[in-house]
Amino acid sequence: MSDNYSTGDGFKVRDLAMAEKGRMKIDWAESRMPVMMNLRKEHTAKQSLKGMRITGCLHVTKETAVLIEALADAGAEISWSGCNPLSTQDEVAAALAAAGTSIYAWHGMDTEAFYWCIDKTLEQKPTLTLDDGADLIFSVHNKHPELMDTIIGGTEETTTGVHRLRAMADDGALKYPVIAVNDAETKWDFDNVFGTGQSSLDGILRATSVLLAGKNFVVAGYGHCGSGCALRADGMGANVIATEVKPTAALKAVLNGHTVMKMDDAARVGDVFITATGMKDVILGRHFEVMKDGAIVCNTGHYDCEINIEELEAMAVSKRTIRENCEEYTMSDGRRIYILAQGRLVNLAAAEGHPSEVMDMSFANQFLSMVRLAAEGRDLDASVHDIPEEQDQHIAGIKLATMDHGLDELTTEQIEYLDDYSAGT
Ligand code: RBV
């Protein structure tokens, strides 16, 4: 591997000289993550993670830095890598390394380096794993099964990862308990909708600066992430078109005022396309064949398989990087198609990921799940476990209080009324 990087005992990052800039970004995130700061204080005092070795594989952003440093303050030893080759914020990685965190991450790495970093972090022989997309858990299961002797459990941050881990558990292939952080209400109902909605549009705008008002904005997949993108694009004055395979999701899109059509039809009319499906080959050659000149195509799903760029490469007569994170492909008939962030998640590759305020809740769930696994992970079976409802309400309660909103409480009479079936009209 070429070595134009900063390396040292327990780290490899782009350039340690960026540390000061990264520290300021982390300070900024801390000021917007009150739930995390609250938990950090409580568990630093309790040393709830003492004796734990946590290997993490999750986007190296300013928000993740807040999570990492909170875990360390609570007593854990940490070793970290990024979970996407394009999502690492180099200045944040530098700040973490400068402060003594073991971290292997830099922006723009290739696949070989990606797995090299995971292998390096696993040298700490974790007791807990923390994943976003399950690449770390897969590496443990497929390449380093001997590590399972000391692993108590793990967590998973995102929909795609949870989906795969459930499939693994159904096959009896999952060998240790995993908590599905994604499935917490304070995660998917906020991070996936409002986080993805805002940060994906942020990525599109930073990469293109295009006017969204009046554009046909095609959202592939009207799940939590897709509906968040649709909501925000609609708010910017775009005409939202959703494509779906699931009737209930399609119906929701229609009743939210969007048009639903097949991708084969949407491809002809769309100006901006975003995939949010978790499925491969959602936009491929036959769609590029009919797209309008100037069409912008990007993805916000976890993996970069939703847009089939190989087929576009094969059809295009030329390609150039016209601006940062924006590749222009020219077709034989002169039409130009623009791919953002090489089809990788546009919100993290072309912008900064979800805003700190929303990651505050996602990472509070990560943090509390680590604490739970340290305390009771040995008693959990090797399957995918949900976040307890009390944890959701606890996190939402703290968040709401820090935002200065009032919350009513039920009276004793009202609580009794709730379960009363003796009286009707
Ligand atoms: N995500 N993290 C950030 N700012 O650190 N932004 C987005 C951040 C996570 C999000 O929780 C989602 O589930 C996952 O990235 C997709 O890989």
CSV table of C-alpha atoms and ligand atoms in Angstrom, one decimal:
chain,number,residue,atom,x,y,z
A,1,MET,CA,0.0,0.0,0.0
A,2,SER,CA,1.5,3.4,-0.9
A,3,ASP,CA,2.3,5.6,2.0
A,4,ASN,CA,1.4,9.1,1.7
A,5,TYR,CA,-0.5,8.9,5.0
A,6,SER,CA,0.0,9.5,8.7
A,7,THR,CA,0.7,6.2,10.4
A,8,GLY,CA,1.6,5.3,14.0
A,9,ASP,CA,1.0,2.9,16.8
A,10,GLY,CA,-2.7,1.9,16.3
A,11,PHE,CA,-3.6,4.3,13.5
A,12,LYS,CA,-3.5,5.1,9.8
A,13,VAL,CA,-5.2,8.3,8.6
A,14,ARG,CA,-4.8,10.8,5.7
A,15,ASP,CA,-2.9,13.5,7.6
A,16,LEU,CA,-2.5,14.2,11.3
A,17,ALA,CA,-1.9,17.9,10.5
A,18,MET,CA,-5.7,18.1,9.9
A,19,ALA,CA,-6.4,17.3,13.6
A,20,GLU,CA,-7.2,20.8,14.8
A,21,LYS,CA,-9.8,21.4,12.1
A,22,GLY,CA,-11.3,18.0,12.9
A,23,ARG,CA,-11.4,18.8,16.7
A,24,MET,CA,-13.4,21.9,16.0
A,25,LYS,CA,-15.9,19.9,13.9
A,26,ILE,CA,-16.2,17.4,16.8
A,27,ASP,CA,-16.7,20.3,19.3
A,28,TRP,CA,-19.5,21.6,17.0
A,29,ALA,CA,-21.2,18.2,16.9
A,30,GLU,CA,-20.9,17.8,20.7
A,31,SER,CA,-22.8,21.1,21.1
A,32,ARG,CA,-25.7,19.6,19.1
A,33,MET,CA,-25.8,16.2,20.7
A,34,PRO,CA,-27.1,16.7,24.2
A,35,VAL,CA,-28.4,13.2,24.7
A,36,MET,CA,-25.0,11.8,24.0
A,37,MET,CA,-23.3,14.3,26.3
A,38,ASN,CA,-25.7,13.4,29.0
A,39,LEU,CA,-25.0,9.7,28.7
A,40,ARG,CA,-21.3,10.3,28.4
A,41,LYS,CA,-21.3,12.1,31.8
A,42,GLU,CA,-23.4,9.4,33.5
A,43,HIS,CA,-21.4,6.5,32.2
A,44,THR,CA,-18.0,8.1,32.6
A,45,ALA,CA,-18.8,8.2,36.3
A,46,LYS,CA,-20.1,4.6,36.3
A,47,GLN,CA,-17.3,3.3,34.1
A,48,SER,CA,-20.0,1.0,32.5
A,49,LEU,CA,-17.7,-0.2,29.7
A,50,LYS,CA,-14.6,-0.9,31.7
A,51,GLY,CA,-12.8,-4.0,30.5
A,52,MET,CA,-14.7,-3.9,27.1
A,53,ARG,CA,-12.7,-3.8,23.8
A,54,ILE,CA,-15.0,-2.3,21.2
A,55,THR,CA,-14.2,-2.7,17.5
A,56,GLY,CA,-16.3,-0.4,15.4
A,57,CYS,CA,-16.9,0.0,11.7
A,58,LEU,CA,-19.0,3.0,11.0
A,59,HIS,CA,-18.7,6.2,9.0
A,60,VAL,CA,-15.9,8.3,10.5
A,61,THR,CA,-17.8,11.6,10.9
A,62,LYS,CA,-17.9,14.3,13.6
A,63,GLU,CA,-20.9,12.6,15.1
A,64,THR,CA,-19.3,9.2,15.2
A,65,ALA,CA,-16.3,10.9,16.9
A,66,VAL,CA,-18.7,11.9,19.7
A,67,LEU,CA,-19.9,8.3,20.0
A,68,ILE,CA,-16.3,7.0,20.0
A,69,GLU,CA,-15.0,9.4,22.7
A,70,ALA,CA,-18.1,8.7,24.9
A,71,LEU,CA,-17.5,4.9,24.7
A,72,ALA,CA,-13.8,5.5,25.6
A,73,ASP,CA,-14.7,7.8,28.5
A,74,ALA,CA,-17.1,5.1,29.8
A,75,GLY,CA,-14.0,2.8,30.1
A,76,ALA,CA,-13.8,0.9,26.7
A,77,GLU,CA,-10.8,0.4,24.6
A,78,ILE,CA,-11.6,1.3,21.0
A,79,SER,CA,-10.4,0.4,17.5
A,80,TRP,CA,-12.3,1.9,14.6
A,81,SER,CA,-12.6,1.8,10.8
A,82,GLY,CA,-14.9,3.6,8.4
A,83,CYS,CA,-17.8,1.5,6.9
A,84,ASN,CA,-17.6,3.1,3.4
A,85,PRO,CA,-14.6,4.0,1.2
A,86,LEU,CA,-16.0,7.6,0.6
A,87,SER,CA,-17.5,8.6,3.9
A,88,THR,CA,-14.5,9.2,6.1
A,89,GLN,CA,-14.0,12.9,7.1
A,90,ASP,CA,-10.2,13.0,7.1
A,91,GLU,CA,-9.9,15.8,9.6
A,92,VAL,CA,-12.1,14.0,12.0
A,93,ALA,CA,-10.0,10.8,11.7
A,94,ALA,CA,-6.9,12.9,12.3
A,95,ALA,CA,-8.4,14.5,15.4
A,96,LEU,CA,-9.3,11.1,16.8
A,97,ALA,CA,-5.9,9.6,16.1
A,98,ALA,CA,-4.2,12.7,17.6
A,99,ALA,CA,-6.2,12.2,20.8
A,100,GLY,CA,-5.1,8.6,21.0
A,101,THR,CA,-7.9,6.6,19.4
A,102,SER,CA,-6.9,3.6,17.4
A,103,ILE,CA,-8.3,4.3,14.0
A,104,TYR,CA,-7.8,3.1,10.4
A,105,ALA,CA,-9.7,5.3,8.0
A,106,TRP,CA,-9.2,7.7,5.2
A,107,HIS,CA,-11.4,9.2,2.4
A,108,GLY,CA,-11.2,7.5,-1.0
A,109,MET,CA,-9.7,4.2,-0.1
A,110,ASP,CA,-10.1,1.1,-2.4
A,111,THR,CA,-11.8,-2.1,-1.4
A,112,GLU,CA,-8.6,-3.8,-0.5
A,113,ALA,CA,-7.6,-1.1,1.9
A,114,PHE,CA,-11.2,-1.1,3.3
A,115,TYR,CA,-10.8,-4.7,4.4
A,116,TRP,CA,-7.2,-4.2,5.5
A,117,CYS,CA,-8.5,-1.5,7.9
A,118,ILE,CA,-11.1,-3.9,9.3
A,119,ASP,CA,-8.5,-6.6,9.8
A,120,LYS,CA,-6.2,-4.1,11.6
A,121,THR,CA,-9.0,-3.1,14.0
A,122,LEU,CA,-9.8,-6.7,14.8
A,123,GLU,CA,-6.2,-7.2,16.1
A,124,GLN,CA,-7.5,-5.7,19.4
A,125,LYS,CA,-9.6,-9.0,19.8
A,126,PRO,CA,-12.9,-7.3,20.6
A,127,THR,CA,-15.4,-8.1,23.3
A,128,LEU,CA,-18.0,-6.1,21.4
A,129,THR,CA,-18.5,-5.2,17.7
A,130,LEU,CA,-20.3,-2.1,16.4
A,131,ASP,CA,-21.4,-2.2,12.8
A,132,ASP,CA,-23.0,-0.1,10.1
A,133,GLY,CA,-23.7,-2.4,7.2
A,134,ALA,CA,-22.5,-5.6,8.9
A,135,ASP,CA,-19.1,-5.8,7.1
A,136,LEU,CA,-17.3,-6.2,10.4
A,137,ILE,CA,-19.5,-9.0,11.6
A,138,PHE,CA,-19.1,-10.7,8.3
A,139,SER,CA,-15.3,-10.4,8.6
A,140,VAL,CA,-15.4,-11.9,12.0
A,141,HIS,CA,-17.7,-14.8,10.9
A,142,ASN,CA,-16.0,-15.5,7.6
A,143,LYS,CA,-12.3,-14.7,8.1
A,144,HIS,CA,-11.6,-14.6,11.9
A,145,PRO,CA,-14.0,-17.1,13.5
A,146,GLU,CA,-11.4,-17.7,16.3
A,147,LEU,CA,-12.3,-14.2,17.6
A,148,MET,CA,-15.8,-15.3,18.5
A,149,ASP,CA,-14.5,-16.9,21.7
A,150,THR,CA,-14.1,-13.5,23.3
A,151,ILE,CA,-17.0,-11.6,21.6
A,152,ILE,CA,-20.0,-11.0,23.8
A,153,GLY,CA,-22.2,-9.4,21.2
A,154,GLY,CA,-22.6,-6.6,18.6
A,155,THR,CA,-24.8,-3.9,17.3
A,156,GLU,CA,-26.0,-2.9,13.8
A,157,GLU,CA,-26.8,0.6,12.8
A,158,THR,CA,-28.6,0.4,9.4
A,159,THR,CA,-31.5,-1.2,7.6
A,160,THR,CA,-29.4,-3.1,5.1
A,161,GLY,CA,-27.2,-4.6,7.8
A,162,VAL,CA,-30.1,-5.6,10.0
A,163,HIS,CA,-31.8,-7.3,7.0
A,164,ARG,CA,-28.8,-9.4,6.3
A,165,LEU,CA,-28.2,-10.3,9.9
A,166,ARG,CA,-31.8,-11.5,10.3
A,167,ALA,CA,-31.3,-13.7,7.2
A,168,MET,CA,-28.1,-15.0,8.8
A,169,ALA,CA,-29.9,-15.7,12.1
A,170,ASP,CA,-32.7,-17.5,10.2
A,171,ASP,CA,-30.1,-19.8,8.6
A,172,GLY,CA,-28.5,-20.4,12.0
A,173,ALA,CA,-25.3,-18.8,10.7
A,174,LEU,CA,-25.2,-15.9,13.2
A,175,LYS,CA,-22.9,-16.9,16.1
A,176,TYR,CA,-23.3,-14.1,18.6
A,177,PRO,CA,-26.2,-11.8,19.7
A,178,VAL,CA,-26.7,-8.6,17.8
A,179,ILE,CA,-28.8,-5.6,18.8
A,180,ALA,CA,-30.7,-4.0,15.9
A,181,VAL,CA,-30.1,-0.3,16.6
A,182,ASN,CA,-31.8,0.6,13.3
A,183,ASP,CA,-35.1,-0.8,14.5
A,184,ALA,CA,-35.4,1.5,17.5
A,185,GLU,CA,-38.2,4.0,16.9
A,186,THR,CA,-35.8,6.8,17.9
A,187,LYS,CA,-33.5,5.6,15.1
A,188,TRP,CA,-35.5,4.7,12.0
A,189,ASP,CA,-38.3,7.2,12.5
A,190,PHE,CA,-35.9,10.1,12.7
A,191,ASP,CA,-32.5,9.2,11.3
A,192,ASN,CA,-33.8,7.3,8.3
A,193,VAL,CA,-36.5,9.8,7.5
A,194,PHE,CA,-35.3,13.3,8.6
A,195,GLY,CA,-31.6,12.5,8.6
A,196,THR,CA,-31.6,10.9,5.1
A,197,GLY,CA,-34.1,13.5,3.7
A,198,GLN,CA,-32.0,16.5,4.6
A,199,SER,CA,-28.5,15.1,4.1
A,200,SER,CA,-29.3,13.5,0.8
A,201,LEU,CA,-30.6,16.7,-0.6
A,202,ASP,CA,-27.5,18.4,0.9
A,203,GLY,CA,-25.3,16.0,-1.0
A,204,ILE,CA,-27.1,16.5,-4.3
A,205,LEU,CA,-26.9,20.3,-3.9
A,206,ARG,CA,-23.3,20.4,-2.9
A,207,ALA,CA,-22.4,18.2,-5.9
A,208,THR,CA,-24.6,20.0,-8.4
A,209,SER,CA,-26.0,23.3,-7.0
A,210,VAL,CA,-29.0,22.5,-9.2
A,211,LEU,CA,-32.4,24.2,-8.8
A,212,LEU,CA,-34.9,21.6,-7.4
A,213,ALA,CA,-38.0,23.7,-7.8
A,214,GLY,CA,-39.9,22.5,-10.9
A,215,LYS,CA,-37.7,19.4,-11.4
A,216,ASN,CA,-39.0,15.9,-11.7
A,217,PHE,CA,-37.4,14.3,-8.7
A,218,VAL,CA,-37.6,10.5,-8.9
A,219,VAL,CA,-37.2,8.6,-5.6
A,220,ALA,CA,-36.7,4.8,-6.0
A,221,GLY,CA,-38.0,3.1,-2.9
A,222,TYR,CA,-40.6,4.8,-0.7
A,223,GLY,CA,-39.5,3.3,2.6
A,224,HIS,CA,-38.3,5.4,5.5
A,225,CYS,CA,-35.3,6.9,3.7
A,226,GLY,CA,-37.0,7.4,0.3
A,227,SER,CA,-40.1,9.0,2.0
A,228,GLY,CA,-37.7,11.4,3.8
A,229,CYS,CA,-36.1,12.4,0.5
A,230,ALA,CA,-39.5,12.8,-1.1
A,231,LEU,CA,-40.7,15.0,1.8
A,232,ARG,CA,-37.8,17.4,1.5
A,233,ALA,CA,-37.7,17.5,-2.3
A,234,ASP,CA,-41.4,18.2,-2.3
A,235,GLY,CA,-40.7,21.1,0.2
A,236,MET,CA,-38.2,22.5,-2.3
A,237,GLY,CA,-40.8,22.6,-5.0
A,238,ALA,CA,-39.9,19.5,-7.0
A,239,ASN,CA,-42.5,17.2,-8.5
A,240,VAL,CA,-41.8,14.0,-6.7
A,241,ILE,CA,-42.2,10.7,-8.6
A,242,ALA,CA,-41.8,7.5,-6.5
A,243,THR,CA,-41.1,4.0,-7.9
A,244,GLU,CA,-42.0,1.0,-5.7
A,245,VAL,CA,-42.4,-2.8,-5.7
A,246,LYS,CA,-44.5,-2.9,-2.5
A,247,PRO,CA,-48.2,-1.9,-2.9
A,248,THR,CA,-48.7,-0.3,0.6
A,249,ALA,CA,-45.6,1.8,0.2
A,250,ALA,CA,-46.7,2.9,-3.3
A,251,LEU,CA,-50.1,3.8,-1.9
A,252,LYS,CA,-48.6,5.9,0.8
A,253,ALA,CA,-46.6,7.8,-1.8
A,254,VAL,CA,-49.8,8.4,-3.8
A,255,LEU,CA,-51.7,9.7,-0.8
A,256,ASN,CA,-48.8,11.9,0.1
A,257,GLY,CA,-49.4,13.6,-3.2
A,258,HIS,CA,-46.7,12.0,-5.3
A,259,THR,CA,-46.9,10.3,-8.6
A,260,VAL,CA,-46.1,6.6,-8.7
A,261,MET,CA,-44.9,4.9,-11.9
A,262,LYS,CA,-42.6,2.2,-13.1
A,263,MET,CA,-38.9,3.1,-13.3
A,264,ASP,CA,-39.1,2.3,-17.1
A,265,ASP,CA,-41.5,5.3,-17.4
A,266,ALA,CA,-39.9,7.5,-14.7
A,267,ALA,CA,-36.5,7.1,-16.5
A,268,ARG,CA,-37.9,9.1,-19.5
A,269,VAL,CA,-39.2,12.1,-17.5
A,270,GLY,CA,-36.9,12.4,-14.5
A,271,ASP,CA,-34.4,15.2,-14.0
A,272,VAL,CA,-32.9,14.0,-10.7
A,273,PHE,CA,-33.0,10.4,-9.6
A,274,ILE,CA,-32.1,9.0,-6.1
A,275,THR,CA,-32.2,5.3,-5.1
A,276,ALA,CA,-33.1,4.4,-1.6
A,277,THR,CA,-34.1,0.8,-1.9
A,278,GLY,CA,-31.3,-1.5,-0.5
A,279,MET,CA,-31.8,-3.5,-3.8
A,280,LYS,CA,-29.3,-4.0,-6.6
A,281,ASP,CA,-29.8,-2.9,-10.2
A,282,VAL,CA,-32.6,-0.4,-9.6
A,283,ILE,CA,-31.4,1.9,-12.4
A,284,LEU,CA,-29.5,0.2,-15.2
A,285,GLY,CA,-28.7,0.3,-18.9
A,286,ARG,CA,-32.2,0.4,-20.4
A,287,HIS,CA,-33.0,3.3,-18.1
A,288,PHE,CA,-29.9,5.3,-19.0
A,289,GLU,CA,-30.8,4.6,-22.7
A,290,VAL,CA,-34.0,6.8,-22.4
A,291,MET,CA,-32.9,9.4,-19.8
A,292,LYS,CA,-33.1,13.1,-20.7
A,293,ASP,CA,-30.0,15.1,-21.4
A,294,GLY,CA,-28.7,16.5,-18.1
A,295,ALA,CA,-30.2,13.8,-15.9
A,296,ILE,CA,-28.6,13.6,-12.4
A,297,VAL,CA,-28.5,10.1,-10.8
A,298,CYS,CA,-27.4,9.3,-7.3
A,299,ASN,CA,-27.9,6.8,-4.5
A,300,THR,CA,-28.5,7.0,-0.8
A,301,GLY,CA,-28.8,3.3,0.0
A,302,HIS,CA,-26.0,1.7,2.0
A,303,TYR,CA,-24.3,-0.2,-0.8
A,304,ASP,CA,-23.3,1.1,-4.2
A,305,CYS,CA,-25.1,-1.6,-6.1
A,306,GLU,CA,-28.4,0.2,-6.7
A,307,ILE,CA,-27.2,2.0,-9.8
A,308,ASN,CA,-25.6,-0.2,-12.4
A,309,ILE,CA,-22.7,2.1,-13.3
A,310,GLU,CA,-20.8,-0.7,-15.3
A,311,GLU,CA,-23.7,-0.7,-17.8
A,312,LEU,CA,-23.5,3.1,-18.1
A,313,GLU,CA,-19.7,2.9,-18.5
A,314,ALA,CA,-20.1,0.4,-21.3
A,315,MET,CA,-22.7,2.7,-23.1
A,316,ALA,CA,-20.9,6.0,-22.7
A,317,VAL,CA,-18.5,7.4,-25.2
A,318,SER,CA,-16.7,9.6,-22.8
A,319,LYS,CA,-16.5,10.5,-19.1
A,320,ARG,CA,-15.1,13.4,-17.1
A,321,THR,CA,-15.3,14.7,-13.6
A,322,ILE,CA,-17.0,18.0,-14.2
A,323,ARG,CA,-17.1,19.1,-10.5
A,324,GLU,CA,-16.4,17.4,-7.2
A,325,ASN,CA,-18.4,14.3,-6.7
A,326,CYS,CA,-20.0,14.7,-10.1
A,327,GLU,CA,-19.1,12.6,-13.1
A,328,GLU,CA,-20.4,13.5,-16.5
A,329,TYR,CA,-21.0,10.6,-18.9
A,330,THR,CA,-21.6,11.5,-22.6
A,331,MET,CA,-23.6,9.0,-24.7
A,332,SER,CA,-23.2,8.4,-28.4
A,333,ASP,CA,-26.2,10.6,-29.2
A,334,GLY,CA,-24.7,13.5,-27.2
A,335,ARG,CA,-26.9,13.2,-24.1
A,336,ARG,CA,-25.1,13.8,-20.8
A,337,ILE,CA,-25.8,11.9,-17.6
A,338,TYR,CA,-24.4,12.9,-14.3
A,339,ILE,CA,-23.5,10.3,-11.6
A,340,LEU,CA,-22.9,11.7,-8.1
A,341,ALA,CA,-20.3,10.2,-5.7
A,342,GLN,CA,-19.7,7.2,-7.9
A,343,GLY,CA,-23.1,5.8,-6.9
A,344,ARG,CA,-22.1,5.6,-3.2
A,345,LEU,CA,-24.3,7.1,-0.5
A,346,VAL,CA,-24.6,10.7,-1.7
A,347,ASN,CA,-25.3,12.1,1.8
A,348,LEU,CA,-22.1,10.9,3.3
A,349,ALA,CA,-19.8,11.0,0.2
A,350,ALA,CA,-20.9,14.4,-1.1
A,351,ALA,CA,-22.0,16.0,2.2
A,352,GLU,CA,-21.4,15.4,5.9
A,353,GLY,CA,-24.0,12.7,6.6
A,354,HIS,CA,-27.0,13.2,8.8
A,355,PRO,CA,-27.0,16.3,11.0
A,356,SER,CA,-25.7,16.0,14.5
A,357,GLU,CA,-29.1,16.6,16.1
A,358,VAL,CA,-30.5,13.4,14.6
A,359,MET,CA,-27.4,11.3,15.1
A,360,ASP,CA,-27.7,12.2,18.7
A,361,MET,CA,-30.6,9.7,19.1
A,362,SER,CA,-29.2,7.0,16.8
A,363,PHE,CA,-25.9,7.0,18.6
A,364,ALA,CA,-27.5,7.2,22.1
A,365,ASN,CA,-29.1,3.9,21.0
A,366,GLN,CA,-25.7,2.5,20.0
A,367,PHE,CA,-24.2,3.7,23.3
A,368,LEU,CA,-26.9,2.2,25.5
A,369,SER,CA,-26.8,-1.1,23.5
A,370,MET,CA,-23.1,-1.4,24.1
A,371,VAL,CA,-23.7,-0.8,27.8
A,372,ARG,CA,-26.5,-3.4,27.8
A,373,LEU,CA,-24.3,-6.0,26.0
A,374,ALA,CA,-21.5,-5.4,28.4
A,375,ALA,CA,-23.8,-6.1,31.3
A,376,GLU,CA,-26.1,-8.8,30.0
A,377,GLY,CA,-24.8,-9.8,26.5
A,378,ARG,CA,-23.6,-13.2,27.8
A,379,ASP,CA,-27.2,-14.1,28.6
A,380,LEU,CA,-28.6,-13.2,25.1
A,381,ASP,CA,-28.9,-15.9,22.4
A,382,ALA,CA,-27.2,-15.6,19.1
A,383,SER,CA,-30.0,-13.9,17.2
A,384,VAL,CA,-31.0,-10.3,16.3
A,385,HIS,CA,-32.5,-8.5,19.4
A,386,ASP,CA,-34.7,-5.4,19.5
A,387,ILE,CA,-34.1,-2.2,21.5
A,388,PRO,CA,-36.4,-2.2,24.5
A,389,GLU,CA,-39.4,0.2,24.3
A,390,GLU,CA,-38.3,1.9,27.6
A,391,GLN,CA,-34.9,2.9,25.9
A,392,ASP,CA,-36.8,4.6,23.1
A,393,GLN,CA,-39.0,6.6,25.4
A,394,HIS,CA,-36.0,7.4,27.6
A,395,ILE,CA,-34.0,8.8,24.7
A,396,ALA,CA,-36.9,10.7,23.2
A,397,GLY,CA,-37.7,12.1,26.6
A,398,ILE,CA,-34.2,13.5,27.1
A,399,LYS,CA,-34.1,14.8,23.5
A,400,LEU,CA,-37.4,16.6,24.0
A,401,ALA,CA,-36.4,18.1,27.3
A,402,THR,CA,-33.1,19.4,25.8
A,403,MET,CA,-35.2,21.0,23.0
A,404,ASP,CA,-37.3,22.7,25.6
A,405,HIS,CA,-40.7,21.3,24.7
A,406,GLY,CA,-43.2,20.5,27.3
A,407,LEU,CA,-44.7,17.0,27.8
A,408,ASP,CA,-48.0,16.2,29.4
A,409,GLU,CA,-48.4,13.4,31.9
A,410,LEU,CA,-51.4,11.1,32.2
A,411,THR,CA,-53.3,11.3,35.5
A,412,THR,CA,-54.1,8.1,37.5
A,413,GLU,CA,-57.7,8.4,36.3
A,414,GLN,CA,-56.6,8.6,32.7
A,415,ILE,CA,-54.3,5.6,33.0
A,416,GLU,CA,-57.2,3.6,34.4
A,417,TYR,CA,-59.4,4.8,31.5
A,418,LEU,CA,-56.9,3.5,29.0
A,419,ASP,CA,-57.5,-0.1,29.9
A,420,ASP,CA,-61.1,0.3,30.9
A,421,TYR,CA,-63.6,-1.7,28.7
A,422,SER,CA,-66.7,-1.3,30.9
A,423,ALA,CA,-67.8,2.0,29.5
A,424,GLY,CA,-68.4,3.0,25.9
A,425,THR,CA,-70.4,6.0,24.5
B,1,RBV,N1,-25.2,7.9,9.2
B,1,RBV,N2,-24.2,8.3,10.0
B,1,RBV,C1,-24.1,9.6,9.8
B,1,RBV,N3,-23.3,11.8,10.4
B,1,RBV,O1,-22.4,10.0,11.3
B,1,RBV,N4,-24.9,10.0,8.8
B,1,RBV,C2,-25.6,8.9,8.5
B,1,RBV,C3,-23.2,10.5,10.5
B,1,RBV,C4,-25.6,6.5,9.3
B,1,RBV,C5,-27.2,6.3,9.4
B,1,RBV,O2,-27.5,6.0,10.7
B,1,RBV,C6,-27.5,5.2,8.4
B,1,RBV,O3,-28.2,4.2,9.1
B,1,RBV,C7,-26.2,4.7,8.0
B,1,RBV,O4,-25.3,5.8,8.1
B,1,RBV,C8,-26.1,4.2,6.6
B,1,RBV,O5,-24.8,3.6,6.3
